Amino acid sequence: PEDLARGSEQDRAVRHRRRHAPQFPQQRERAAFVEPLALVAAVGVLICRDVLDVKLVEPPMLSLTNSFPVNYALTAALFALVATALAHVLSLTTPTPRAFFSWIVGLLTAAAVVLPFTRGDDLAIQVCAAVINLLIGAAIGSLLSTVLSRTVFDRERSWQG
């Protein structure tokens, strides 16, 4: 009966997080997070195209410039910002934001890796695009999981508090 009045342990953890809202990165820190992801995309395209001599087919992405590597990098940067917003929302609304975030990023990364194989392109083109997408997803997942581990914690259970 006492537990019912106070709510479950997970509900208390969510309420605690709401009272102690995480301090997510400010604008300059978000820019510092987005830049490596854009570089991963741009360097991946340049390596596939110029070193391996594989002509990548343009996937669904932002087309803001005439440069394929820049457009790929801008799309990766946009996904990084969306992932940052997702991590922030999860940190405010779920009892275990890192677990939910890891699953969501993992599944979206798996979809991004499989996506090139749905086209009728050459296998080398498909593999290069899949590897680039995998590296972008892994970078988003690892960097933002690190941010979540440093910004969200339960003072009652953590050595950090």
GROMACS .gro file of N, CA and C in nm:
model
  483
    1PRO      N    1   0.081  -0.121   0.000
    1PRO     CA    2   0.000   0.000   0.000
    1PRO      C    3   0.085   0.126   0.000
    2GLU      N    4   0.192   0.127   0.077
    2GLU     CA    5   0.276   0.246   0.080
    2GLU      C    6   0.343   0.268  -0.055
    3ASP      N    7   0.385   0.159  -0.117
    3ASP     CA    8   0.447   0.169  -0.249
    3ASP      C    9   0.350   0.222  -0.352
    4LEU      N   10   0.223   0.182  -0.343
    4LEU     CA   11   0.124   0.230  -0.438
    4LEU      C   12   0.103   0.380  -0.423
    5ALA      N   13   0.108   0.430  -0.303
    5ALA     CA   14   0.089   0.573  -0.281
    5ALA      C   15   0.206   0.653  -0.336
    6ARG      N   16   0.326   0.598  -0.322
    6ARG     CA   17   0.443   0.673  -0.370
    6ARG      C   18   0.475   0.646  -0.515
    7GLY      N   19   0.424   0.542  -0.571
    7GLY     CA   20   0.452   0.507  -0.709
    7GLY      C   21   0.567   0.408  -0.717
    8SER      N   22   0.588   0.357  -0.834
    8SER     CA   23   0.694   0.258  -0.852
    8SER      C   24   0.830   0.324  -0.849
    9GLU      N   25   0.929   0.243  -0.839
    9GLU     CA   26   1.067   0.292  -0.836
    9GLU      C   27   1.102   0.365  -0.965
   10GLN      N   28   1.055   0.315  -1.077
   10GLN     CA   29   1.081   0.381  -1.205
   10GLN      C   30   1.013   0.517  -1.209
   11ASP      N   31   0.891   0.527  -1.158
   11ASP     CA   32   0.823   0.657  -1.156
   11ASP      C   33   0.901   0.756  -1.071
   12ARG      N   34   0.954   0.710  -0.958
   12ARG     CA   35   1.034   0.800  -0.873
   12ARG      C   36   1.159   0.845  -0.946
   13ALA      N   37   1.222   0.753  -1.021
   13ALA     CA   38   1.343   0.790  -1.095
   13ALA      C   39   1.312   0.895  -1.201
   14VAL      N   40   1.199   0.881  -1.269
   14VAL     CA   41   1.159   0.979  -1.371
   14VAL      C   42   1.133   1.114  -1.304
   15ARG      N   43   1.060   1.113  -1.192
   15ARG     CA   44   1.032   1.239  -1.122
   15ARG      C   45   1.161   1.304  -1.074
   16HIS      N   46   1.255   1.222  -1.027
   16HIS     CA   47   1.383   1.274  -0.981
   16HIS      C   48   1.458   1.341  -1.095
   17ARG      N   49   1.457   1.277  -1.212
   17ARG     CA   50   1.526   1.335  -1.327
   17ARG      C   51   1.462   1.466  -1.370
   18ARG      N   52   1.331   1.472  -1.360
   18ARG     CA   53   1.263   1.595  -1.398
   18ARG      C   54   1.299   1.708  -1.302
   19ARG      N   55   1.313   1.674  -1.173
   19ARG     CA   56   1.351   1.777  -1.076
   19ARG      C   57   1.494   1.821  -1.097
   20HIS      N   58   1.580   1.729  -1.135
   20HIS     CA   59   1.721   1.758  -1.157
   20HIS      C   60   1.748   1.741  -1.307
   21ALA      N   61   1.692   1.829  -1.385
   21ALA     CA   62   1.701   1.817  -1.531
   21ALA      C   63   1.847   1.818  -1.574
   22PRO      N   64   1.882   1.732  -1.668
   22PRO     CA   65   2.021   1.725  -1.713
   22PRO      C   66   2.060   1.852  -1.786
   23GLN      N   67   2.185   1.882  -1.775
   23GLN     CA   68   2.239   1.998  -1.846
   23GLN      C   69   2.299   1.947  -1.977
   24PHE      N   70   2.220   1.950  -2.081
   24PHE     CA   71   2.268   1.902  -2.209
   24PHE      C   72   2.359   2.007  -2.272
   25PRO      N   73   2.440   1.968  -2.368
   25PRO     CA   74   2.536   2.059  -2.428
   25PRO      C   75   2.469   2.185  -2.482
   26GLN      N   76   2.537   2.295  -2.463
   26GLN     CA   77   2.490   2.422  -2.518
   26GLN      C   78   2.526   2.424  -2.666
   27GLN      N   79   2.497   2.536  -2.731
   27GLN     CA   80   2.511   2.542  -2.876
   27GLN      C   81   2.653   2.513  -2.923
   28ARG      N   82   2.753   2.567  -2.857
   28ARG     CA   83   2.890   2.544  -2.904
   28ARG      C   84   2.932   2.399  -2.883
   29GLU      N   85   2.882   2.335  -2.773
   29GLU     CA   86   2.913   2.195  -2.752
   29GLU      C   87   2.842   2.107  -2.855
   30ARG      N   88   2.720   2.145  -2.893
   30ARG     CA   89   2.650   2.069  -2.997
   30ARG      C   90   2.726   2.079  -3.128
   31ALA      N   91   2.779   2.197  -3.158
   31ALA     CA   92   2.858   2.213  -3.280
   31ALA      C   93   2.982   2.125  -3.275
   32ALA      N   94   3.044   2.117  -3.157
   32ALA     CA   95   3.163   2.032  -3.142
   32ALA      C   96   3.126   1.885  -3.160
   33PHE      N   97   3.003   1.847  -3.126
   33PHE     CA   98   2.958   1.710  -3.144
   33PHE      C   99   2.926   1.680  -3.289
   34VAL      N  100   2.868   1.778  -3.358
   34VAL     CA  101   2.823   1.758  -3.496
   34VAL      C  102   2.941   1.753  -3.593
   35GLU      N  103   3.044   1.830  -3.567
   35GLU     CA  104   3.158   1.838  -3.660
   35GLU      C  105   3.225   1.703  -3.686
   36PRO      N  106   3.255   1.624  -3.582
   36PRO     CA  107   3.317   1.493  -3.612
   36PRO      C  108   3.229   1.403  -3.697
   37LEU      N  109   3.099   1.409  -3.676
   37LEU     CA  110   3.008   1.325  -3.755
   37LEU      C  111   3.006   1.370  -3.901
   38ALA      N  112   3.007   1.499  -3.923
   38ALA     CA  113   3.012   1.549  -4.060
   38ALA      C  114   3.144   1.507  -4.125
   39LEU      N  115   3.251   1.511  -4.048
   39LEU     CA  116   3.381   1.470  -4.103
   39LEU      C  117   3.384   1.321  -4.134
   40VAL      N  118   3.321   1.240  -4.051
   40VAL     CA  119   3.314   1.095  -4.078
   40VAL      C  120   3.247   1.072  -4.214
   41ALA      N  121   3.137   1.141  -4.237
   41ALA     CA  122   3.065   1.125  -4.364
   41ALA      C  123   3.149   1.174  -4.482
   42ALA      N  124   3.206   1.293  -4.470
   42ALA     CA  125   3.283   1.349  -4.581
   42ALA      C  126   3.406   1.265  -4.612
   43VAL      N  127   3.478   1.224  -4.509
   43VAL     CA  128   3.599   1.144  -4.530
   43VAL      C  129   3.562   1.007  -4.587
   44GLY      N  130   3.453   0.948  -4.538
   44GLY     CA  131   3.409   0.820  -4.592
   44GLY      C  132   3.378   0.828  -4.740
   45VAL      N  133   3.308   0.934  -4.781
   45VAL     CA  134   3.276   0.953  -4.923
   45VAL      C  135   3.404   0.973  -5.003
   46LEU      N  136   3.494   1.055  -4.953
   46LEU     CA  137   3.619   1.081  -5.026
   46LEU      C  138   3.704   0.955  -5.039
   47ILE      N  139   3.711   0.874  -4.934
   47ILE     CA  140   3.789   0.750  -4.942
   47ILE      C  141   3.727   0.654  -5.043
   48CYS      N  142   3.596   0.637  -5.036
   48CYS     CA  143   3.531   0.545  -5.131
   48CYS      C  144   3.545   0.595  -5.274
   49ARG      N  145   3.524   0.724  -5.293
   49ARG     CA  146   3.523   0.778  -5.428
   49ARG      C  147   3.662   0.796  -5.486
   50ASP      N  148   3.755   0.852  -5.408
   50ASP     CA  149   3.885   0.889  -5.464
   50ASP      C  150   3.994   0.783  -5.442
   51VAL      N  151   3.990   0.713  -5.329
   51VAL     CA  152   4.093   0.613  -5.302
   51VAL      C  153   4.053   0.477  -5.360
   52LEU      N  154   3.930   0.435  -5.332
   52LEU     CA  155   3.884   0.304  -5.378
   52LEU      C  156   3.824   0.309  -5.518
   53ASP      N  157   3.806   0.428  -5.571
   53ASP     CA  158   3.751   0.450  -5.705
   53ASP      C  159   3.612   0.386  -5.722
   54VAL      N  160   3.529   0.405  -5.618
   54VAL     CA  161   3.392   0.356  -5.621
   54VAL      C  162   3.301   0.477  -5.631
   55LYS      N  163   3.223   0.483  -5.738
   55LYS     CA  164   3.132   0.596  -5.757
   55LYS      C  165   3.003   0.570  -5.681
   56LEU      N  166   2.988   0.642  -5.569
   56LEU     CA  167   2.869   0.623  -5.486
   56LEU      C  168   2.747   0.683  -5.553
   57VAL      N  169   2.636   0.616  -5.537
   57VAL     CA  170   2.509   0.667  -5.586
   57VAL      C  171   2.449   0.752  -5.475
   58GLU      N  172   2.392   0.864  -5.512
   58GLU     CA  173   2.339   0.956  -5.411
   58GLU      C  174   2.218   0.896  -5.340
   59PRO      N  175   2.231   0.874  -5.208
   59PRO     CA  176   2.118   0.823  -5.131
   59PRO      C  177   2.021   0.937  -5.099
   60PRO      N  178   1.909   0.908  -5.038
   60PRO     CA  179   1.820   1.015  -4.996
   60PRO      C  180   1.890   1.100  -4.890
   61MET      N  181   1.917   1.226  -4.925
   61MET     CA  182   1.985   1.315  -4.832
   61MET      C  183   1.959   1.460  -4.871
   62LEU      N  184   2.008   1.550  -4.787
   62LEU     CA  185   1.994   1.692  -4.817
   62LEU      C  186   2.073   1.726  -4.942
   63SER      N  187   2.017   1.809  -5.026
   63SER     CA  188   2.089   1.855  -5.146
   63SER      C  189   2.099   2.006  -5.142
   64LEU      N  190   2.190   2.054  -5.059
   64LEU     CA  191   2.206   2.199  -5.042
   64LEU      C  192   2.317   2.256  -5.127
   65THR      N  193   2.412   2.172  -5.168
   65THR     CA  194   2.523   2.218  -5.249
   65THR      C  195   2.538   2.126  -5.370
   66ASN      N  196   2.635   2.155  -5.452
   66ASN     CA  197   2.664   2.070  -5.568
   66ASN      C  198   2.769   1.964  -5.535
   67SER      N  199   2.816   1.963  -5.411
   67SER     CA  200   2.920   1.870  -5.369
   67SER      C  201   2.858   1.751  -5.296
   68PHE      N  202   2.882   1.631  -5.348
   68PHE     CA  203   2.828   1.510  -5.286
   68PHE      C  204   2.882   1.489  -5.144
   69PRO      N  205   3.015   1.501  -5.120
   69PRO     CA  206   3.065   1.483  -4.983
   69PRO      C  207   3.008   1.586  -4.885
   70VAL      N  208   2.991   1.710  -4.929
   70VAL     CA  209   2.936   1.813  -4.841
   70VAL      C  210   2.790   1.783  -4.808
   71ASN      N  211   2.713   1.741  -4.907
   71ASN     CA  212   2.572   1.706  -4.882
   71ASN      C  213   2.561   1.587  -4.787
   72TYR      N  214   2.648   1.487  -4.803
   72TYR     CA  215   2.648   1.372  -4.713
   72TYR      C  216   2.682   1.416  -4.571
   73ALA      N  217   2.782   1.506  -4.560
   73ALA     CA  218   2.823   1.557  -4.429
   73ALA      C  219   2.712   1.639  -4.364
   74LEU      N  220   2.644   1.722  -4.443
   74LEU     CA  221   2.533   1.802  -4.387
   74LEU      C  222   2.418   1.713  -4.342
   75THR      N  223   2.392   1.607  -4.415
   75THR     CA  224   2.287   1.513  -4.374
   75THR      C  225   2.325   1.443  -4.245
   76ALA      N  226   2.452   1.403  -4.233
   76ALA     CA  227   2.498   1.341  -4.108
   76ALA      C  228   2.487   1.439  -3.992
   77ALA      N  229   2.519   1.565  -4.017
   77ALA     CA  230   2.509   1.668  -3.912
   77ALA      C  231   2.364   1.686  -3.869
   78LEU      N  232   2.272   1.684  -3.963
   78LEU     CA  233   2.130   1.695  -3.929
   78LEU      C  234   2.084   1.577  -3.844
   79PHE      N  235   2.126   1.455  -3.881
   79PHE     CA  236   2.092   1.338  -3.801
   79PHE      C  237   2.153   1.347  -3.661
   80ALA      N  238   2.271   1.404  -3.650
   80ALA     CA  239   2.333   1.422  -3.520
   80ALA      C  240   2.252   1.516  -3.432
   81LEU      N  241   2.203   1.624  -3.491
   81LEU     CA  242   2.121   1.718  -3.414
   81LEU      C  243   1.988   1.654  -3.372
   82VAL      N  244   1.928   1.576  -3.461
   82VAL     CA  245   1.804   1.506  -3.427
   82VAL      C  246   1.831   1.405  -3.315
   83ALA      N  247   1.944   1.336  -3.322
   83ALA     CA  248   1.979   1.239  -3.218
   83ALA      C  249   2.002   1.310  -3.084
   84THR      N  250   2.060   1.429  -3.088
   84THR     CA  251   2.080   1.507  -2.966
   84THR      C  252   1.946   1.543  -2.903
   85ALA      N  253   1.852   1.585  -2.987
   85ALA     CA  254   1.717   1.618  -2.936
   85ALA      C  255   1.650   1.493  -2.879
   86LEU      N  256   1.663   1.381  -2.948
   86LEU     CA  257   1.606   1.255  -2.899
   86LEU      C  258   1.666   1.218  -2.763
   87ALA      N  259   1.797   1.227  -2.750
   87ALA     CA  260   1.862   1.194  -2.623
   87ALA      C  261   1.813   1.285  -2.511
   88HIS      N  262   1.795   1.411  -2.542
   88HIS     CA  263   1.747   1.506  -2.441
   88HIS      C  264   1.605   1.470  -2.397
   89VAL      N  265   1.518   1.442  -2.492
   89VAL     CA  266   1.380   1.406  -2.458
   89VAL      C  267   1.378   1.276  -2.377
   90LEU      N  268   1.457   1.178  -2.417
   90LEU     CA  269   1.461   1.052  -2.343
   90LEU      C  270   1.514   1.072  -2.202
   91SER      N  271   1.611   1.163  -2.187
   91SER     CA  272   1.666   1.186  -2.053
   91SER      C  273   1.564   1.248  -1.959
   92LEU      N  274   1.466   1.316  -2.014
   92LEU     CA  275   1.362   1.379  -1.933
   92LEU      C  276   1.241   1.289  -1.909
   93THR      N  277   1.223   1.189  -1.993
   93THR     CA  278   1.097   1.114  -1.989
   93THR      C  279   1.110   0.966  -1.957
   94THR      N  280   1.228   0.910  -1.962
   94THR     CA  281   1.240   0.766  -1.940
   94THR      C  282   1.331   0.737  -1.821
   95PRO      N  283   1.307   0.625  -1.754
   95PRO     CA  284   1.390   0.593  -1.638
   95PRO      C  285   1.533   0.551  -1.675
   96THR      N  286   1.550   0.494  -1.793
   96THR     CA  287   1.683   0.452  -1.839
   96THR      C  288   1.708   0.507  -1.979
   97PRO      N  289   1.741   0.634  -1.991
   97PRO     CA  290   1.753   0.694  -2.124
   97PRO      C  291   1.863   0.634  -2.211
   98ARG      N  292   1.974   0.592  -2.151
   98ARG     CA  293   2.082   0.535  -2.232
   98ARG      C  294   2.039   0.406  -2.298
   99ALA      N  295   1.962   0.324  -2.228
   99ALA     CA  296   1.916   0.197  -2.286
   99ALA      C  297   1.822   0.223  -2.403
  100PHE      N  298   1.725   0.311  -2.383
  100PHE     CA  299   1.632   0.342  -2.491
  100PHE      C  300   1.706   0.406  -2.608
  101PHE      N  301   1.796   0.499  -2.578
  101PHE     CA  302   1.870   0.567  -2.684
  101PHE      C  303   1.956   0.468  -2.762
  102SER      N  304   2.023   0.379  -2.692
  102SER     CA  305   2.108   0.280  -2.760
  102SER      C  306   2.026   0.191  -2.854
  103TRP      N  307   1.910   0.147  -2.808
  103TRP     CA  308   1.825   0.065  -2.893
  103TRP      C  309   1.777   0.142  -3.016
  104ILE      N  310   1.732   0.264  -2.997
  104ILE     CA  311   1.681   0.343  -3.109
  104ILE      C  312   1.792   0.369  -3.210
  105VAL      N  313   1.908   0.413  -3.163
  105VAL     CA  314   2.019   0.442  -3.254
  105VAL      C  315   2.066   0.313  -3.322
  106GLY      N  316   2.070   0.203  -3.247
  106GLY     CA  317   2.112   0.076  -3.306
  106GLY      C  318   2.020   0.030  -3.418
  107LEU      N  319   1.890   0.040  -3.394
  107LEU     CA  320   1.794  -0.001  -3.498
  107LEU      C  321   1.798   0.091  -3.619
  108LEU      N  322   1.808   0.222  -3.596
  108LEU     CA  323   1.817   0.315  -3.709
  108LEU      C  324   1.947   0.297  -3.786
  109THR      N  325   2.054   0.268  -3.715
  109THR     CA  326   2.182   0.242  -3.784
  109THR      C  327   2.172   0.114  -3.867
  110ALA      N  328   2.109   0.012  -3.812
  110ALA     CA  329   2.090  -0.113  -3.889
  110ALA      C  330   2.009  -0.085  -4.016
  111ALA      N  331   1.905  -0.004  -4.004
  111ALA     CA  332   1.826   0.030  -4.123
  111ALA      C  333   1.910   0.108  -4.223
  112ALA      N  334   1.994   0.200  -4.175
  112ALA     CA  335   2.078   0.278  -4.266
  112ALA      C  336   2.183   0.192  -4.334
  113VAL      N  337   2.230   0.087  -4.266
  113VAL     CA  338   2.328  -0.004  -4.325
  113VAL      C  339   2.262  -0.093  -4.430
  114VAL      N  340   2.140  -0.136  -4.407
  114VAL     CA  341   2.070  -0.224  -4.501
  114VAL      C  342   2.019  -0.146  -4.623
  115LEU      N  343   1.986  -0.020  -4.604
  115LEU     CA  344   1.927   0.062  -4.711
  115LEU      C  345   2.003   0.057  -4.844
  116PRO      N  346   2.137   0.069  -4.847
  116PRO     CA  347   2.206   0.064  -4.977
  116PRO      C  348   2.187  -0.068  -5.052
  117PHE      N  349   2.161  -0.176  -4.980
  117PHE     CA  350   2.146  -0.307  -5.045
  117PHE      C  351   2.007  -0.326  -5.107
  118THR      N  352   1.918  -0.230  -5.085
  118THR     CA  353   1.786  -0.238  -5.146
  118THR      C  354   1.785  -0.181  -5.286
  119ARG      N  355   1.893  -0.119  -5.325
  119ARG     CA  356   1.904  -0.062  -5.460
  119ARG      C  357   1.975  -0.162  -5.551
  120GLY      N  358   1.958  -0.148  -5.676
  120GLY     CA  359   2.019  -0.239  -5.771
  120GLY      C  360   2.158  -0.197  -5.816
  121ASP      N  361   2.238  -0.144  -5.725
  121ASP     CA  362   2.372  -0.096  -5.759
  121ASP      C  363   2.474  -0.210  -5.753
  122ASP      N  364   2.595  -0.177  -5.793
  122ASP     CA  365   2.707  -0.270  -5.783
  122ASP      C  366   2.736  -0.299  -5.635
  123LEU      N  367   2.783  -0.417  -5.605
  123LEU     CA  368   2.808  -0.457  -5.467
  123LEU      C  369   2.910  -0.365  -5.398
  124ALA      N  370   3.012  -0.322  -5.470
  124ALA     CA  371   3.113  -0.233  -5.411
  124ALA      C  372   3.049  -0.101  -5.368
  125ILE      N  373   2.959  -0.049  -5.447
  125ILE     CA  374   2.888   0.076  -5.413
  125ILE      C  375   2.803   0.055  -5.288
  126GLN      N  376   2.734  -0.057  -5.284
  126GLN     CA  377   2.648  -0.087  -5.170
  126GLN      C  378   2.729  -0.102  -5.041
  127VAL      N  379   2.842  -0.173  -5.049
  127VAL     CA  380   2.925  -0.195  -4.931
  127VAL      C  381   2.985  -0.064  -4.881
  128CYS      N  382   3.033   0.020  -4.972
  128CYS     CA  383   3.090   0.149  -4.931
  128CYS      C  384   2.985   0.235  -4.861
  129ALA      N  385   2.867   0.245  -4.919
  129ALA     CA  386   2.761   0.325  -4.858
  129ALA      C  387   2.721   0.267  -4.722
  130ALA      N  388   2.713   0.135  -4.712
  130ALA     CA  389   2.676   0.070  -4.585
  130ALA      C  390   2.781   0.097  -4.477
  131VAL      N  391   2.908   0.091  -4.514
  131VAL     CA  392   3.015   0.116  -4.417
  131VAL      C  393   3.012   0.261  -4.369
  132ILE      N  394   2.992   0.354  -4.459
  132ILE     CA  395   2.983   0.496  -4.421
  132ILE      C  396   2.865   0.515  -4.324
  133ASN      N  397   2.751   0.459  -4.357
  133ASN     CA  398   2.634   0.472  -4.270
  133ASN      C  399   2.657   0.407  -4.133
  134LEU      N  400   2.726   0.293  -4.133
  134LEU     CA  401   2.758   0.225  -4.007
  134LEU      C  402   2.849   0.312  -3.920
  135LEU      N  403   2.950   0.372  -3.981
  135LEU     CA  404   3.042   0.458  -3.905
  135LEU      C  405   2.971   0.581  -3.849
  136ILE      N  406   2.881   0.640  -3.928
  136ILE     CA  407   2.805   0.756  -3.879
  136ILE      C  408   2.717   0.715  -3.761
  137GLY      N  409   2.645   0.604  -3.775
  137GLY     CA  410   2.559   0.557  -3.667
  137GLY      C  411   2.638   0.521  -3.542
  138ALA      N  412   2.752   0.456  -3.559
  138ALA     CA  413   2.836   0.420  -3.444
  138ALA      C  414   2.889   0.546  -3.375
  139ALA      N  415   2.927   0.645  -3.453
  139ALA     CA  416   2.976   0.770  -3.394
  139ALA      C  417   2.866   0.841  -3.317
  140ILE      N  418   2.747   0.848  -3.375
  140ILE     CA  419   2.634   0.912  -3.306
  140ILE      C  420   2.605   0.837  -3.176
  141GLY      N  421   2.597   0.706  -3.183
  141GLY     CA  422   2.565   0.627  -3.065
  141GLY      C  423   2.670   0.639  -2.956
  142SER      N  424   2.796   0.629  -2.991
  142SER     CA  425   2.901   0.633  -2.889
  142SER      C  426   2.917   0.772  -2.829
  143LEU      N  427   2.916   0.875  -2.913
  143LEU     CA  428   2.934   1.010  -2.860
  143LEU      C  429   2.818   1.053  -2.772
  144LEU      N  430   2.697   1.029  -2.818
  144LEU     CA  431   2.582   1.072  -2.738
  144LEU      C  432   2.559   0.983  -2.615
  145SER      N  433   2.596   0.857  -2.621
  145SER     CA  434   2.588   0.774  -2.501
  145SER      C  435   2.684   0.826  -2.394
  146THR      N  436   2.799   0.873  -2.437
  146THR     CA  437   2.894   0.933  -2.344
  146THR      C  438   2.836   1.059  -2.282
  147VAL      N  439   2.772   1.142  -2.365
  147VAL     CA  440   2.708   1.263  -2.313
  147VAL      C  441   2.599   1.227  -2.214
  148LEU      N  442   2.516   1.127  -2.246
  148LEU     CA  443   2.410   1.085  -2.155
  148LEU      C  444   2.467   1.034  -2.023
  149SER      N  445   2.577   0.961  -2.028
  149SER     CA  446   2.634   0.906  -1.904
  149SER      C  447   2.687   1.017  -1.814
  150ARG      N  448   2.724   1.130  -1.871
  150ARG     CA  449   2.778   1.239  -1.791
  150ARG      C  450   2.671   1.340  -1.749
  151THR      N  451   2.556   1.338  -1.813
  151THR     CA  452   2.455   1.439  -1.782
  151THR      C  453   2.335   1.384  -1.709
  152VAL      N  454   2.310   1.255  -1.717
  152VAL     CA  455   2.193   1.195  -1.654
  152VAL      C  456   2.239   1.089  -1.557
  153PHE      N  457   2.204   1.107  -1.430
  153PHE     CA  458   2.232   1.004  -1.332
  153PHE      C  459   2.132   1.017  -1.217
  154ASP      N  460   2.114   0.907  -1.150
  154ASP     CA  461   2.023   0.902  -1.036
  154ASP      C  462   2.109   0.920  -0.911
  155ARG      N  463   2.091   1.029  -0.842
  155ARG     CA  464   2.173   1.061  -0.725
  155ARG      C  465   2.161   0.954  -0.617
  156GLU      N  466   2.048   0.886  -0.609
  156GLU     CA  467   2.026   0.786  -0.504
  156GLU      C  468   2.105   0.659  -0.529
  157ARG      N  469   2.137   0.629  -0.655
  157ARG     CA  470   2.202   0.502  -0.688
  157ARG      C  471   2.341   0.519  -0.745
  158SER      N  472   2.382   0.638  -0.773
  158SER     CA  473   2.505   0.658  -0.849
  158SER      C  474   2.620   0.701  -0.761
  159TRP      N  475   2.738   0.663  -0.800
  159TRP     CA  476   2.858   0.709  -0.735
  159TRP      C  477   2.889   0.854  -0.776
  160GLN      N  478   2.822   0.903  -0.884
  160GLN     CA  479   2.850   1.038  -0.935
  160GLN      C  480   2.791   1.147  -0.846
  161GLY      N  481   2.680   1.120  -0.777
  161GLY     CA  482   2.607   1.224  -0.708
  161GLY      C  483   2.662   1.258  -0.574
   0.00000   0.00000   0.00000
